[in-house]
Amino acid sequence: MEASTGIGALLHRMEGLLAPLEAAGDPARFFLATYLRTTRAVADELDRGRYQDSRRDDLGHGGLDLGQRGLGRGGFRDPAWVERWDVAFAGLYLDAVEDAQAGRRPPEPWAVAFGARDRDDLPPLRHVLLGMNAHINYDLAQSLLAVISEPEFDDPGLLADRHADHEHIDQVLVSRVGAEDTELEAAGGPRSRTDRLLQPLNRLATKRFLRESRAKVWANTRLLDTARRAGPDAYRSRLAQLEQLAADRVADLMAPGQVVLKLALKGFGVRLPDA
C-alpha cells in the first residue's frame, strides 16, 4: 500500500484512486470525490495560514493579541500535527479502497459501505453518508491514536490543543456543506420533492453529525488508549468491538428510508461501552 508522507502526496494518492472509479462509474467515487475536495480545503486552510505567518513576520507581529499568536497556520494550533493526522486518517480509508480493489476484504464497516455499489436505488448522498459513517466511526479514533502518544494523552494542555485543532477541522468541513450538496445534486440528477424539502435538514444534520460524532470519537479514543496501555490483546479486542459497532451502523443506514432522519432519531456516531 502506498504511504502518503504529506498532504500533497495524500492528494496525489486520492486522485490516483479516484480516476479508475470515475472511469468505471463506480458509486464509491461519490465519497472519494467528496473527500478529495474537502482535503483540498484543509490544504488550502494550511496554505492560508502560511501566508498569514509570512505577513506576521513581515510586520514584526504588530497588532496581534496573545490569542492570535497562539494560532498556527490557518487557525490551527499545531499545523504540523494536523497534517500528520490528516494523512493518517485518510490513509486508513485509502488502504480500505486498495484492499477492495485488490480483492482483499477491507475492515467490516468498509466492506458494508463498499457493498452499496451493487445497489442501484441509492443516491449519491447516501453513498457519501455511508462513507462518512464508516470513516468517522471506525477510522477516526485509530488515526488519533496514531498521532497522540501515551505520554501526550497524559498532558491536559497538549490534549486541549488537539481538541481545538479537531474542532477547527470540523469548521473547515462545515464550510463545505453547501458546496458539496450542490456537487452531489449535479452528480445525482434531479431530486425528488421529498429530498428537496429535506435539503435544509440534511445540511443542518451534517453539521450536527460532525459536532456529536466528535465527542463520541474522543471518548472512544480514550478507551482505545487505555486498551493500548493494557497490551496488544486488549487493544485488538476493543478495536474489534468498535469495528462491529461501526459496521452495524453502516448496515442500518443502507435500509430503505431517509438516512438523515435515521441519524437524527438514533443518534450520530457510535460509542464503545466503558467496560
Coordinates of C-alpha atoms in Angstrom, one line a residue:
M1 CA 0.0 0.0 0.0
E2 CA 1.3 3.4 -0.9
A3 CA 2.1 5.6 2.1
S4 CA 1.5 9.4 2.0
T5 CA 4.1 11.5 3.7
G6 CA 2.4 14.9 3.4
I7 CA -0.9 16.4 2.4
G8 CA 0.4 17.0 -1.2
A9 CA 1.3 13.3 -1.5
L10 CA -2.0 12.4 0.0
L11 CA -3.9 14.4 -2.6
H12 CA -1.9 12.7 -5.3
R13 CA -2.8 9.3 -3.9
M14 CA -6.5 10.2 -3.7
E15 CA -6.6 11.4 -7.3
G16 CA -4.9 8.2 -8.5
L17 CA -7.5 6.1 -6.8
L18 CA -10.5 8.2 -7.9
A19 CA -9.7 8.1 -11.6
P20 CA -10.5 4.4 -12.1
L21 CA -13.6 4.7 -10.0
E22 CA -14.9 7.5 -12.2
A23 CA -14.0 5.7 -15.4
A24 CA -16.0 2.6 -14.2
G25 CA -18.9 4.7 -12.9
D26 CA -18.4 3.0 -9.5
P27 CA -20.7 4.7 -6.9
A28 CA -17.7 4.6 -4.5
R29 CA -16.5 7.6 -6.4
F30 CA -19.0 9.9 -4.7
F31 CA -17.4 9.6 -1.3
L32 CA -13.9 9.7 -2.6
A33 CA -14.5 12.7 -4.7
T34 CA -16.2 14.5 -1.8
Y35 CA -13.2 13.5 0.5
L36 CA -10.7 14.8 -2.1
R37 CA -12.4 18.2 -2.3
T38 CA -12.6 18.5 1.5
T39 CA -8.9 17.5 1.8
R40 CA -8.0 20.2 -0.7
A41 CA -10.0 22.6 1.5
V42 CA -7.9 21.6 4.5
A43 CA -4.7 22.0 2.4
D44 CA -5.9 25.5 1.4
E45 CA -6.5 26.4 5.1
L46 CA -3.0 25.4 5.9
D47 CA -1.7 27.4 2.9
R48 CA -3.7 30.4 4.0
G49 CA -2.0 30.2 7.4
R50 CA 1.4 30.0 5.8
Y51 CA 0.6 33.3 4.0
Q52 CA -0.6 34.9 7.3
D53 CA 2.5 33.7 9.1
S54 CA 4.7 35.3 6.4
R55 CA 2.7 38.6 6.8
R56 CA 3.1 38.5 10.6
D57 CA 6.9 38.0 10.1
D58 CA 7.0 41.0 7.7
L59 CA 5.1 43.1 10.2
G60 CA 7.0 42.0 13.2
H61 CA 3.9 40.6 14.8
G62 CA 2.4 44.1 15.2
G63 CA -1.2 44.3 16.2
L64 CA -1.7 40.7 17.2
D65 CA -3.1 39.7 20.6
L66 CA -1.9 36.7 22.6
G67 CA -4.8 34.5 21.4
Q68 CA -3.8 35.1 17.7
R69 CA -0.2 34.4 18.5
G70 CA -1.2 31.0 19.8
L71 CA -2.6 30.0 16.4
G72 CA -0.5 28.5 13.7
R73 CA -1.2 28.1 10.0
G74 CA -4.9 28.6 9.1
G75 CA -6.0 29.0 12.6
F76 CA -4.5 25.7 13.8
R77 CA -2.6 25.5 17.0
D78 CA -0.2 22.8 15.7
P79 CA -0.4 22.7 11.9
A80 CA 2.4 20.1 11.6
W81 CA 0.4 17.7 13.8
V82 CA -2.8 18.5 11.8
E83 CA -1.1 17.5 8.6
R84 CA 0.2 14.2 10.1
W85 CA -3.2 13.4 11.5
D86 CA -5.0 14.2 8.2
V87 CA -2.6 11.9 6.3
A88 CA -3.0 9.1 8.9
F89 CA -6.8 9.4 8.9
A90 CA -7.2 9.4 5.2
G91 CA -4.7 6.6 4.8
L92 CA -6.9 4.2 6.7
Y93 CA -9.7 4.8 4.2
L94 CA -7.4 4.7 1.2
D95 CA -6.0 1.4 2.4
A96 CA -9.5 0.0 2.5
V97 CA -10.1 1.2 -1.0
E98 CA -6.9 -0.5 -2.2
D99 CA -7.9 -3.7 -0.3
A100 CA -11.2 -3.8 -2.1
Q101 CA -9.7 -3.1 -5.5
A102 CA -7.2 -5.9 -4.9
G103 CA -9.9 -8.4 -3.9
R104 CA -9.0 -8.4 -0.2
R105 CA -11.7 -7.9 2.3
P106 CA -11.4 -4.5 4.0
P107 CA -12.4 -3.8 7.6
E108 CA -16.1 -4.6 8.1
P109 CA -17.5 -1.1 8.1
W110 CA -15.9 -0.5 4.7
A111 CA -16.9 -3.9 3.4
V112 CA -20.5 -3.0 4.2
A113 CA -20.2 0.5 2.7
F114 CA -18.5 -0.7 -0.5
G115 CA -21.2 -3.3 -0.8
A116 CA -23.6 -0.5 -1.6
R117 CA -22.1 -0.2 -5.0
D118 CA -24.4 -3.0 -6.1
R119 CA -27.5 -1.0 -5.1
D120 CA -29.0 0.9 -8.0
D121 CA -31.5 2.6 -5.7
L122 CA -29.1 4.6 -3.6
P123 CA -28.5 8.3 -4.5
P124 CA -25.0 9.8 -4.3
L125 CA -25.8 11.4 -0.9
R126 CA -26.4 8.0 0.6
H127 CA -23.1 6.7 -0.6
V128 CA -21.4 9.8 0.9
L129 CA -23.1 9.3 4.2
L130 CA -22.2 5.6 4.3
G131 CA -18.6 6.5 3.7
M132 CA -18.7 9.3 6.3
N133 CA -20.1 6.9 8.9
A134 CA -17.6 4.1 8.2
H135 CA -14.7 6.6 8.2
I136 CA -15.5 8.7 11.2
N137 CA -16.9 5.9 13.4
Y138 CA -14.2 3.4 12.8
D139 CA -11.1 5.1 11.4
L140 CA -11.0 8.4 13.2
A141 CA -10.2 7.1 16.7
Q142 CA -7.5 4.9 15.3
S143 CA -5.9 7.9 13.5
L144 CA -5.9 10.0 16.6
L145 CA -4.2 7.2 18.5
A146 CA -1.6 7.0 15.7
V147 CA -0.6 10.7 16.3
I148 CA -1.1 11.0 20.0
S149 CA 1.3 9.0 22.2
E150 CA 0.5 7.7 25.6
P151 CA 2.5 10.5 27.4
E152 CA 0.7 13.1 25.2
F153 CA -2.7 11.7 26.4
D154 CA -1.5 12.4 29.9
D155 CA -0.8 16.1 29.1
P156 CA -4.0 18.1 29.6
G157 CA -2.6 21.2 27.9
L158 CA -1.4 19.4 24.8
L159 CA -4.7 17.4 24.6
A160 CA -6.6 20.7 24.7
D161 CA -4.7 21.8 21.6
R162 CA -5.5 18.6 19.8
H163 CA -9.2 19.1 20.6
A164 CA -9.1 22.7 19.4
D165 CA -7.5 21.6 16.1
H166 CA -10.1 18.9 15.6
E167 CA -12.8 21.5 16.1
H168 CA -11.2 23.8 13.6
I169 CA -11.0 20.9 11.1
D170 CA -14.8 20.5 11.6
Q171 CA -15.3 24.2 10.9
V172 CA -13.5 23.8 7.6
L173 CA -15.7 20.8 6.7
V174 CA -18.9 22.6 7.7
S175 CA -17.9 25.5 5.4
R176 CA -18.0 22.9 2.6
V177 CA -21.5 21.6 3.3
G178 CA -23.4 23.8 0.8
A179 CA -20.9 23.3 -2.0
E180 CA -20.8 19.6 -1.5
D181 CA -24.6 19.4 -1.6
T182 CA -24.5 21.2 -4.9
E183 CA -21.9 18.8 -6.2
L184 CA -23.9 15.8 -5.2
E185 CA -27.1 17.2 -6.7
A186 CA -25.3 17.7 -10.0
A187 CA -23.9 14.1 -9.8
G188 CA -27.3 12.5 -9.0
G189 CA -29.7 14.4 -11.2
P190 CA -33.0 16.0 -10.2
R191 CA -34.1 15.2 -6.7
S192 CA -37.5 14.1 -5.5
R193 CA -39.9 16.5 -3.9
T194 CA -39.2 14.9 -0.5
D195 CA -35.4 15.2 -1.0
R196 CA -35.8 18.9 -1.9
L197 CA -37.9 19.5 1.2
L198 CA -35.4 17.8 3.4
Q199 CA -32.4 19.6 1.9
P200 CA -32.1 22.2 4.6
L201 CA -32.4 19.5 7.2
N202 CA -29.7 17.5 5.5
R203 CA -27.3 20.4 5.8
L204 CA -28.1 21.1 9.4
A205 CA -27.9 17.4 10.2
T206 CA -24.5 17.2 8.7
K207 CA -23.2 20.0 10.9
R208 CA -24.8 18.3 13.9
F209 CA -23.3 15.0 12.9
L210 CA -19.8 16.4 12.9
R211 CA -20.3 18.0 16.3
E212 CA -21.8 15.0 18.0
S213 CA -19.6 12.4 16.4
R214 CA -16.5 14.4 17.6
A215 CA -17.5 13.9 21.2
K216 CA -18.1 10.2 20.8
V217 CA -14.8 9.7 18.8
W218 CA -12.8 11.3 21.6
A219 CA -14.5 9.1 24.2
N220 CA -13.7 6.0 22.0
T221 CA -10.1 7.2 21.5
R222 CA -9.6 7.4 25.3
L223 CA -10.9 3.9 25.7
L224 CA -8.6 2.6 22.9
D225 CA -5.7 4.4 24.6
T226 CA -6.5 2.6 27.8
A227 CA -6.6 -0.7 26.0
R228 CA -3.4 0.1 24.2
R229 CA -1.6 0.5 27.5
A230 CA -3.1 -2.8 28.7
G231 CA -1.4 -4.7 25.8
P232 CA -2.0 -5.9 22.2
D233 CA -4.7 -8.4 23.1
A234 CA -6.7 -5.8 25.0
Y235 CA -6.3 -3.3 22.1
R236 CA -7.4 -5.9 19.4
S237 CA -10.4 -6.8 21.5
R238 CA -11.5 -3.2 21.9
L239 CA -10.9 -2.4 18.2
A240 CA -12.9 -5.4 17.2
Q241 CA -15.8 -4.0 19.3
L242 CA -15.5 -0.7 17.5
E243 CA -15.4 -2.4 14.1
Q244 CA -18.6 -4.3 14.7
L245 CA -20.4 -1.2 16.1
A246 CA -19.4 0.9 13.1
A247 CA -20.3 -1.9 10.6
D248 CA -23.8 -2.3 12.2
R249 CA -24.4 1.5 11.9
V250 CA -23.4 1.5 8.2
A251 CA -25.7 -1.5 7.6
D252 CA -28.6 0.2 9.3
L253 CA -28.2 3.3 7.1
M254 CA -28.5 1.1 4.0
A255 CA -32.0 0.1 4.8
P256 CA -34.9 1.9 3.0
G257 CA -35.8 5.4 4.3
Q258 CA -34.4 8.8 4.8
V259 CA -30.9 8.3 6.1
V260 CA -30.6 11.8 7.7
L261 CA -33.9 11.2 9.6
K262 CA -32.5 7.9 10.8
L263 CA -29.4 9.6 12.1
A264 CA -31.5 12.2 13.8
L265 CA -33.6 9.6 15.6
K266 CA -30.8 7.1 16.5
G267 CA -28.0 9.5 17.2
F268 CA -24.8 10.2 15.4
G269 CA -21.7 8.1 15.8
V270 CA -21.1 5.0 17.9
R271 CA -19.9 4.7 21.4
L272 CA -17.8 1.9 22.9
P273 CA -19.0 0.6 26.3
D274 CA -17.0 1.9 29.2
A275 CA -16.0 -1.6 30.4

